[in-house]
Amino acid sequence: MKLSQRVLTMPESSIRKLTPLADEAKKAGRRIYHLNIGQPDLPTPKSFFAGINNFREEVLSYCPSPGLPKLLEVFSAYYQHRGIPLTPRELLVTNGGSEALLFSFMAVCDHGDEILVPEPFYTSYSLTASALGIKLCPVPTFVEDGFHLPERGEFVKRITPRTRALLVTNPGNPTGTVYTQEEMKMLAGLVQDFDLFLIADEVYREFVYEGEYKSFLEFPSLWERVLLVDSISKRFSACGARIGSLACKNPKVMRQLYKLAETRLAVAMVEQMGAIALAETPAEYFREANLEYKRRRDVSIAKLQSIPGVYCRRPEGAFYILARLPVVDAEEFAAWLLRDFNLDGASVMLAPANGFYLTPERGRDEVRIAYVLREEDLANAFTILGEGLRVYNSTVASPVVSS
Amino acid sequence: MKLSQRVLTMPESSIRKLTPLADEAKKAGRRIYHLNIGQPDLPTPKSFFAGINNFREEVLSYCPSPGLPKLLEVFSAYYQHRGIPLTPRELLVTNGGSEALLFSFMAVCDHGDEILVPEPFYTSYSLTASALGIKLCPVPTFVEDGFHLPERGEFVKRITPRTRALLVTNPGNPTGTVYTQEEMKMLAGLVQDFDLFLIADEVYREFVYEGEYKSFLEFPSLWERVLLVDSISKRFSACGARIGSLACKNPKVMRQLYKLAETRLAVAMVEQMGAIALAETPAEYFREANLEYKRRRDVSIAKLQSIPGVYCRRPEGAFYILARLPVVDAEEFAAWLLRDFNLDGASVMLAPANGFYLTPERGRDEVRIAYVLREEDLANAFTILGEGLRVYNSTVASPVVSS
């Protein structure tokens, strides 16, 4: 009996290693501020629950594989309103953004094929690629540049005959970076010149605090080659619904995606009913959410930048900050915070950034901070972090001078 | 831009080709009896809807990747009650049986590895295998034997150094066959002697009409090597919920399955709440469902066997009959029934069996019949089928003498 290399080589997440320590700390009566979770804390619109609470069928039957027609219309209307021209036939409802990603990878890559991706990137990309025997080729970006893109040559030199697609997250996770129009045009030219697919993960579209945001599907020249990965998880604080979508304006691609959708028959019916009802969410919901997160970002950045040795730049979107800490190993520090430190009975949980890098050693001194706590909690959490760093570096580790 | 071979080589389902014809017929005012759909028509227990109708959270957050702890307990209690010793830690909640299958394949096979499977088998097996670059090696079974298993040598001669697992569906889809204790023991010996995993799809466990039923997990000698694929879809007439489960008593395997579960973060929360409430379903629900399906099976078999040239044996479980028809090409006949035939304004939709075979030409004259209609509808449907066959063979095709 042999387990597959595809699972054996998948890394276990560092968060998984830290969770037992956080549980221990809570058992010991300590309060833990979770800066590690990429899950919005704002209320899910009540319409979602109204949508499911009146749901009652004699038989809970399979939905059509591409999704409930009404939900496809709701998604189409949302995109049209946003200036993204997608018809219901160009859309699939998926089991969260995760399945949209899985289907994208399956549709464009065979075993051994390659996908370019700016690094750091969302952990599930490498796990999904491992599971499918696909090679991710990271293009490095850096905290000093606010994780903005390097010049085109850095992408070009990593393109091989096996390269099939470029994968980008915009706004970014774990970086919060929103690409400029110039960066998007560079990428658009690149995928056209090298005839690649562009897998665009835009699940944080509604969270942009600086400048104008454009979807990659707003470039008509890219219509045949963009696979748009999306989800209601962040947009509506509805991570638990597991309702995502995958869109493509190329009918040849959609035909193959339909086949993939048939392999798993359908997406959960009740959650789709809830997602349909979200269409009634007033525009203020997004405006208020945006203002709230922008305030939190500004509080977080100010507090972080005031901690000696911490380096980060102000990200333009999402609800993440990737920060460099004055430590050698952020995972060890994160474990120490949970295990050995508290300030007035409270500590913080961080997401070590090594899980967002494929290149060995990169991100070892970085952490991702998700500002999905209320402002006063954020302020407390950063006070604890600052004090934790001071104590750690004066008693546990030799201090590291930030470069 | 190149689409992957893994999707391009996936066949489009024959049902997909027939569906537009059925839609046309309905538009023309004809009634279509659906004998093609593997979806139970009995009511979903009301407790499911009670479970979701009181559900209201401030934030609809991610469930734990392995599933809601309460649902894992409910599943564990169900199995224990059935004599299948599974603890919550040996279970994962999945997006339907489909995802349980996907994870099983991913965990035990790399690209190019092989899985033995008695043929005919459920279509999604070959689609999922294609998507992952896994080779299914069919072991033929035949309508004359009621699709019971051939002798061990037929399995042994197909085992190669790349064979990693044996996949069985018991009770069977599309066959309705329930394996005898002797057949199960033969398979148990086989996987032990050749050190293979046994992927046991037992989603039709509650639908057995003859003899005693045993799960493969009731053989303690198999505990380390069985991956149990399951679902509430058939058990509770709840296909639309997309709640399945994957179980394994081998902690080394479970550890890898947890990683796969993390790649897609979580399963839909609301449907899990409904599934938890299903624990309250009284035992009569299963007894009544069983009696109802048994009656339907007997009506269907009697009617089918009375049609000249039709050959089938009485299956022991599930709600399917795989029957040989006196036609050369059952797919053409099924299309003709929808396009060109009606009896008093009604016709039937059949599932051509070619989709359940990987071996070319096998099953060409067979159809799968799902007896998920009320008895009087079933009787009408088979009258139409018989008359359709008579007309088809006397006017359209040259009649074929059944061997």
PDB file of C-alpha atoms in Angstrom, chain A residues 1-13 16 37-46 48-49 52-63 66 95 98-99 102-103 105-113 122 124 127-128 131-134 164 194-197 224-225 233-234 237-242 250 252-253 255-256 258-260 262-272, chain B residues 1-13 16 37-46 48-49 52-63 66 95 98-99 102-103 105-113 122 124 127-128 131-134 164 194-197 224-225 233-234 237-242 250 252-253 255-256 258-260 262-272:
ATOM      1  CA  MET A   1       0.000   0.000   0.000  1.00  0.00           C
ATOM      2  CA  LYS A   2       1.590   3.236  -1.104  1.00  0.00           C
ATOM      3  CA  LEU A   3       0.230   6.699  -0.602  1.00  0.00           C
ATOM      4  CA  SER A   4       0.747   9.029  -3.530  1.00  0.00           C
ATOM      5  CA  GLN A   5       3.700  11.367  -3.812  1.00  0.00           C
ATOM      6  CA  ARG A   6       1.198  14.092  -4.646  1.00  0.00           C
ATOM      7  CA  VAL A   7      -0.156  14.026  -1.077  1.00  0.00           C
ATOM      8  CA  LEU A   8       3.030  13.033   0.717  1.00  0.00           C
ATOM      9  CA  THR A   9       4.882  16.033  -0.707  1.00  0.00           C
ATOM     10  CA  MET A  10       2.117  18.495   0.220  1.00  0.00           C
ATOM     11  CA  PRO A  11       3.354  20.582   3.158  1.00  0.00           C
ATOM     12  CA  GLU A  12       1.311  20.748   6.345  1.00  0.00           C
ATOM     13  CA  SER A  13       0.400  24.351   7.052  1.00  0.00           C
ATOM     14  CA  ARG A  16      -1.939  23.894  11.713  1.00  0.00           C
ATOM     15  CA  ILE A  37      -7.251  34.358   9.860  1.00  0.00           C
ATOM     16  CA  GLY A  38      -8.265  35.568   6.411  1.00  0.00           C
ATOM     17  CA  GLN A  39     -11.915  35.636   7.282  1.00  0.00           C
ATOM     18  CA  PRO A  40     -13.887  38.881   7.407  1.00  0.00           C
ATOM     19  CA  ASP A  41     -15.592  39.579  10.726  1.00  0.00           C
ATOM     20  CA  LEU A  42     -18.267  41.948   9.373  1.00  0.00           C
ATOM     21  CA  PRO A  43     -21.827  40.580   9.548  1.00  0.00           C
ATOM     22  CA  THR A  44     -23.068  38.476   6.635  1.00  0.00           C
ATOM     23  CA  PRO A  45     -25.978  40.397   5.034  1.00  0.00           C
ATOM     24  CA  LYS A  46     -29.259  39.270   6.621  1.00  0.00           C
ATOM     25  CA  PHE A  48     -28.614  35.428   2.981  1.00  0.00           C
ATOM     26  CA  PHE A  49     -30.441  33.932   5.956  1.00  0.00           C
ATOM     27  CA  ILE A  52     -32.539  30.046   3.155  1.00  0.00           C
ATOM     28  CA  ASN A  53     -35.100  30.352   5.925  1.00  0.00           C
ATOM     29  CA  ASN A  54     -38.027  30.162   3.562  1.00  0.00           C
ATOM     30  CA  PHE A  55     -36.539  27.276   1.646  1.00  0.00           C
ATOM     31  CA  ARG A  56     -38.569  24.068   1.787  1.00  0.00           C
ATOM     32  CA  GLU A  57     -38.762  21.455  -0.946  1.00  0.00           C
ATOM     33  CA  GLU A  58     -40.375  18.048  -1.014  1.00  0.00           C
ATOM     34  CA  VAL A  59     -37.174  16.566  -2.408  1.00  0.00           C
ATOM     35  CA  LEU A  60     -33.799  18.290  -2.122  1.00  0.00           C
ATOM     36  CA  SER A  61     -32.646  17.389  -5.615  1.00  0.00           C
ATOM     37  CA  TYR A  62     -29.452  17.976  -7.579  1.00  0.00           C
ATOM     38  CA  CYS A  63     -29.018  21.477  -8.969  1.00  0.00           C
ATOM     39  CA  PRO A  66     -23.223  24.767 -13.787  1.00  0.00           C
ATOM     40  CA  ASN A  95     -17.699  25.052  -4.354  1.00  0.00           C
ATOM     41  CA  SER A  98     -11.147  26.787  -4.178  1.00  0.00           C
ATOM     42  CA  GLU A  99     -13.007  24.702  -6.726  1.00  0.00           C
ATOM     43  CA  LEU A 102      -9.019  23.524  -9.087  1.00  0.00           C
ATOM     44  CA  PHE A 103     -11.033  23.540 -12.315  1.00  0.00           C
ATOM     45  CA  PHE A 105      -5.695  24.291 -13.106  1.00  0.00           C
ATOM     46  CA  MET A 106      -7.234  21.085 -14.468  1.00  0.00           C
ATOM     47  CA  ALA A 107      -8.457  22.759 -17.637  1.00  0.00           C
ATOM     48  CA  VAL A 108      -5.191  24.356 -18.667  1.00  0.00           C
ATOM     49  CA  CYS A 109      -2.479  22.060 -17.284  1.00  0.00           C
ATOM     50  CA  ASP A 110      -1.486  18.468 -17.706  1.00  0.00           C
ATOM     51  CA  HIS A 111       0.868  16.682 -15.335  1.00  0.00           C
ATOM     52  CA  GLY A 112       4.244  18.430 -15.469  1.00  0.00           C
ATOM     53  CA  ASP A 113       2.946  21.655 -17.001  1.00  0.00           C
ATOM     54  CA  TYR A 122      -2.035  32.210  -1.450  1.00  0.00           C
ATOM     55  CA  SER A 124      -3.842  26.838  -1.573  1.00  0.00           C
ATOM     56  CA  LEU A 127      -1.349  22.654  -2.456  1.00  0.00           C
ATOM     57  CA  THR A 128      -3.732  22.395  -5.403  1.00  0.00           C
ATOM     58  CA  ALA A 131      -2.364  17.530  -5.893  1.00  0.00           C
ATOM     59  CA  LEU A 132      -2.487  17.800  -9.701  1.00  0.00           C
ATOM     60  CA  GLY A 133       1.213  17.358 -10.503  1.00  0.00           C
ATOM     61  CA  ILE A 134       1.503  20.930 -11.781  1.00  0.00           C
ATOM     62  CA  ARG A 164       0.564  27.226 -19.779  1.00  0.00           C
ATOM     63  CA  PHE A 194       3.475  34.056 -25.122  1.00  0.00           C
ATOM     64  CA  ASP A 195      -0.038  32.751 -25.770  1.00  0.00           C
ATOM     65  CA  LEU A 196      -0.746  31.870 -22.150  1.00  0.00           C
ATOM     66  CA  PHE A 197      -3.953  31.655 -20.166  1.00  0.00           C
ATOM     67  CA  GLU A 224     -10.383  34.570 -24.837  1.00  0.00           C
ATOM     68  CA  ARG A 225      -7.654  33.785 -22.311  1.00  0.00           C
ATOM     69  CA  SER A 233     -16.751  34.528   0.748  1.00  0.00           C
ATOM     70  CA  LYS A 234     -15.013  37.858   1.195  1.00  0.00           C
ATOM     71  CA  SER A 237     -18.519  37.917   4.683  1.00  0.00           C
ATOM     72  CA  ALA A 238     -19.910  34.510   3.777  1.00  0.00           C
ATOM     73  CA  CYS A 239     -16.898  32.190   3.832  1.00  0.00           C
ATOM     74  CA  GLY A 240     -18.980  29.353   5.264  1.00  0.00           C
ATOM     75  CA  ALA A 241     -21.333  29.241   2.287  1.00  0.00           C
ATOM     76  CA  ARG A 242     -18.624  27.866  -0.021  1.00  0.00           C
ATOM     77  CA  ASN A 250     -14.020  31.692 -24.379  1.00  0.00           C
ATOM     78  CA  LYS A 252     -14.135  26.427 -26.054  1.00  0.00           C
ATOM     79  CA  VAL A 253     -12.849  26.713 -22.517  1.00  0.00           C
ATOM     80  CA  ARG A 255     -17.241  23.627 -22.761  1.00  0.00           C
ATOM     81  CA  GLN A 256     -14.407  21.862 -20.948  1.00  0.00           C
ATOM     82  CA  TYR A 258     -18.828  22.203 -17.945  1.00  0.00           C
ATOM     83  CA  LYS A 259     -17.392  18.691 -18.149  1.00  0.00           C
ATOM     84  CA  LEU A 260     -15.405  19.268 -14.971  1.00  0.00           C
ATOM     85  CA  GLU A 262     -20.350  17.382 -14.217  1.00  0.00           C
ATOM     86  CA  THR A 263     -17.753  15.218 -12.476  1.00  0.00           C
ATOM     87  CA  ARG A 264     -18.992  16.536  -9.114  1.00  0.00           C
ATOM     88  CA  LEU A 265     -22.634  16.748 -10.209  1.00  0.00           C
ATOM     89  CA  ALA A 266     -23.664  19.957  -8.454  1.00  0.00           C
ATOM     90  CA  VAL A 267     -23.031  22.596  -5.808  1.00  0.00           C
ATOM     91  CA  ALA A 268     -25.034  22.674  -2.565  1.00  0.00           C
ATOM     92  CA  MET A 269     -28.596  23.867  -3.236  1.00  0.00           C
ATOM     93  CA  VAL A 270     -29.436  25.689  -0.010  1.00  0.00           C
ATOM     94  CA  GLU A 271     -26.312  27.829  -0.038  1.00  0.00           C
ATOM     95  CA  GLN A 272     -27.061  28.782  -3.630  1.00  0.00           C
TER      96      GLN A 272
ATOM     97  CA  MET B   1      -3.100  28.563 -25.493  1.00  0.00           C
ATOM     98  CA  LYS B   2      -3.577  24.860 -25.032  1.00  0.00           C
ATOM     99  CA  LEU B   3      -6.281  23.164 -23.049  1.00  0.00           C
ATOM    100  CA  SER B   4      -5.142  20.113 -21.122  1.00  0.00           C
ATOM    101  CA  GLN B   5      -5.382  16.610 -22.496  1.00  0.00           C
ATOM    102  CA  ARG B   6      -6.973  15.645 -19.197  1.00  0.00           C
ATOM    103  CA  VAL B   7     -10.093  17.638 -20.018  1.00  0.00           C
ATOM    104  CA  LEU B   8     -10.038  17.252 -23.798  1.00  0.00           C
ATOM    105  CA  THR B   9     -10.073  13.461 -23.486  1.00  0.00           C
ATOM    106  CA  MET B  10     -12.940  13.424 -20.991  1.00  0.00           C
ATOM    107  CA  PRO B  11     -16.055  12.150 -22.798  1.00  0.00           C
ATOM    108  CA  GLU B  12     -19.213  14.220 -22.825  1.00  0.00           C
ATOM    109  CA  SER B  13     -22.021  12.247 -21.230  1.00  0.00           C
ATOM    110  CA  ARG B  16     -26.074  15.465 -22.022  1.00  0.00           C
ATOM    111  CA  ILE B  37     -31.962   9.867 -13.360  1.00  0.00           C
ATOM    112  CA  GLY B  38     -30.216   8.344 -10.364  1.00  0.00           C
ATOM    113  CA  GLN B  39     -31.985  10.606  -7.953  1.00  0.00           C
ATOM    114  CA  PRO B  40     -34.452   9.293  -5.388  1.00  0.00           C
ATOM    115  CA  ASP B  41     -37.910  10.832  -5.544  1.00  0.00           C
ATOM    116  CA  LEU B  42     -38.930  10.064  -1.935  1.00  0.00           C
ATOM    117  CA  PRO B  43     -39.327  13.126   0.281  1.00  0.00           C
ATOM    118  CA  THR B  44     -36.252  14.435   2.074  1.00  0.00           C
ATOM    119  CA  PRO B  45     -36.902  14.062   5.836  1.00  0.00           C
ATOM    120  CA  LYS B  46     -38.434  17.276   7.181  1.00  0.00           C
ATOM    121  CA  PHE B  48     -33.289  18.599   7.276  1.00  0.00           C
ATOM    122  CA  PHE B  49     -35.285  21.750   6.642  1.00  0.00           C
ATOM    123  CA  ILE B  52     -31.535  24.929   8.411  1.00  0.00           C
ATOM    124  CA  ASN B  53     -34.591  27.063   9.073  1.00  0.00           C
ATOM    125  CA  ASN B  54     -33.481  28.021  12.537  1.00  0.00           C
ATOM    126  CA  PHE B  55     -29.978  28.745  11.401  1.00  0.00           C
ATOM    127  CA  ARG B  56     -28.877  32.340  11.864  1.00  0.00           C
ATOM    128  CA  GLU B  57     -25.361  33.531  12.547  1.00  0.00           C
ATOM    129  CA  GLU B  58     -23.874  36.964  12.684  1.00  0.00           C
ATOM    130  CA  VAL B  59     -21.039  35.863  10.414  1.00  0.00           C
ATOM    131  CA  LEU B  60     -21.252  32.770   8.221  1.00  0.00           C
ATOM    132  CA  SER B  61     -17.708  31.633   8.866  1.00  0.00           C
ATOM    133  CA  TYR B  62     -15.570  28.751   7.590  1.00  0.00           C
ATOM    134  CA  CYS B  63     -16.329  25.379   9.161  1.00  0.00           C
ATOM    135  CA  PRO B  66     -12.732  18.032   8.282  1.00  0.00           C
ATOM    136  CA  ASN B  95     -18.677  17.911  -0.874  1.00  0.00           C
ATOM    137  CA  SER B  98     -17.902  13.017  -5.496  1.00  0.00           C
ATOM    138  CA  GLU B  99     -15.287  14.767  -3.428  1.00  0.00           C
ATOM    139  CA  LEU B 102     -11.646  12.642  -5.684  1.00  0.00           C
ATOM    140  CA  PHE B 103      -9.712  12.673  -2.407  1.00  0.00           C
ATOM    141  CA  PHE B 105      -7.992   8.874  -5.912  1.00  0.00           C
ATOM    142  CA  MET B 106      -5.596  11.701  -5.072  1.00  0.00           C
ATOM    143  CA  ALA B 107      -4.400  10.032  -1.883  1.00  0.00           C
ATOM    144  CA  VAL B 108      -3.542   6.649  -3.354  1.00  0.00           C
ATOM    145  CA  CYS B 109      -2.569   7.343  -6.991  1.00  0.00           C
ATOM    146  CA  ASP B 110       0.037   9.382  -8.757  1.00  0.00           C
ATOM    147  CA  HIS B 111      -0.151  10.234 -12.444  1.00  0.00           C
ATOM    148  CA  GLY B 112      -0.057   6.974 -14.423  1.00  0.00           C
ATOM    149  CA  ASP B 113      -1.024   4.727 -11.493  1.00  0.00           C
ATOM    150  CA  TYR B 122     -20.457   4.753 -12.237  1.00  0.00           C
ATOM    151  CA  SER B 124     -17.886   9.784 -12.566  1.00  0.00           C
ATOM    152  CA  LEU B 127     -14.166  11.290 -15.444  1.00  0.00           C
ATOM    153  CA  THR B 128     -12.391  11.804 -12.128  1.00  0.00           C
ATOM    154  CA  ALA B 131      -8.928  14.562 -14.586  1.00  0.00           C
ATOM    155  CA  LEU B 132      -6.132  13.157 -12.392  1.00  0.00           C
ATOM    156  CA  GLY B 133      -4.203  11.156 -15.007  1.00  0.00           C
ATOM    157  CA  ILE B 134      -5.110   7.843 -13.350  1.00  0.00           C
ATOM    158  CA  ARG B 164      -2.620   0.897  -6.298  1.00  0.00           C
ATOM    159  CA  PHE B 194      -1.442  -7.724  -3.472  1.00  0.00           C
ATOM    160  CA  ASP B 195      -1.202  -4.994  -0.809  1.00  0.00           C
ATOM    161  CA  LEU B 196      -3.749  -2.698  -2.469  1.00  0.00           C
ATOM    162  CA  PHE B 197      -6.096  -0.074  -1.069  1.00  0.00           C
ATOM    163  CA  GLU B 224      -5.877  -0.299   7.392  1.00  0.00           C
ATOM    164  CA  ARG B 225      -6.646  -0.363   3.663  1.00  0.00           C
ATOM    165  CA  SER B 233     -27.661  11.929  -1.099  1.00  0.00           C
ATOM    166  CA  LYS B 234     -29.368   8.562  -1.567  1.00  0.00           C
ATOM    167  CA  SER B 237     -33.115  11.673  -0.640  1.00  0.00           C
ATOM    168  CA  ALA B 238     -30.914  14.721  -0.244  1.00  0.00           C
ATOM    169  CA  CYS B 239     -28.810  14.825  -3.406  1.00  0.00           C
ATOM    170  CA  GLY B 240     -28.948  18.625  -3.487  1.00  0.00           C
ATOM    171  CA  ALA B 241     -27.230  19.003  -0.124  1.00  0.00           C
ATOM    172  CA  ARG B 242     -23.874  17.749  -1.471  1.00  0.00           C
ATOM    173  CA  ASN B 250      -5.682   4.078   9.009  1.00  0.00           C
ATOM    174  CA  LYS B 252      -1.472   7.561   8.207  1.00  0.00           C
ATOM    175  CA  VAL B 253      -4.037   7.819   5.434  1.00  0.00           C
ATOM    176  CA  ARG B 255      -3.373  12.516   7.969  1.00  0.00           C
ATOM    177  CA  GLN B 256      -3.010  12.903   4.205  1.00  0.00           C
ATOM    178  CA  TYR B 258      -6.799  16.118   6.193  1.00  0.00           C
ATOM    179  CA  LYS B 259      -4.284  17.925   3.982  1.00  0.00           C
ATOM    180  CA  LEU B 260      -6.508  17.441   0.955  1.00  0.00           C
ATOM    181  CA  GLU B 262      -7.464  21.880   3.778  1.00  0.00           C
ATOM    182  CA  THR B 263      -6.882  22.675   0.102  1.00  0.00           C
ATOM    183  CA  ARG B 264     -10.594  23.495  -0.239  1.00  0.00           C
ATOM    184  CA  LEU B 265     -10.886  24.988   3.252  1.00  0.00           C
ATOM    185  CA  ALA B 266     -14.351  23.731   4.217  1.00  0.00           C
ATOM    186  CA  VAL B 267     -17.708  22.246   3.214  1.00  0.00           C
ATOM    187  CA  ALA B 268     -20.851  24.405   3.090  1.00  0.00           C
ATOM    188  CA  MET B 269     -21.992  25.259   6.625  1.00  0.00           C
ATOM    189  CA  VAL B 270     -25.772  25.438   6.198  1.00  0.00           C
ATOM    190  CA  GLU B 271     -26.072  22.040   4.503  1.00  0.00           C
ATOM    191  CA  GLN B 272     -23.984  20.551   7.319  1.00  0.00           C
TER     192      GLN B 272
END
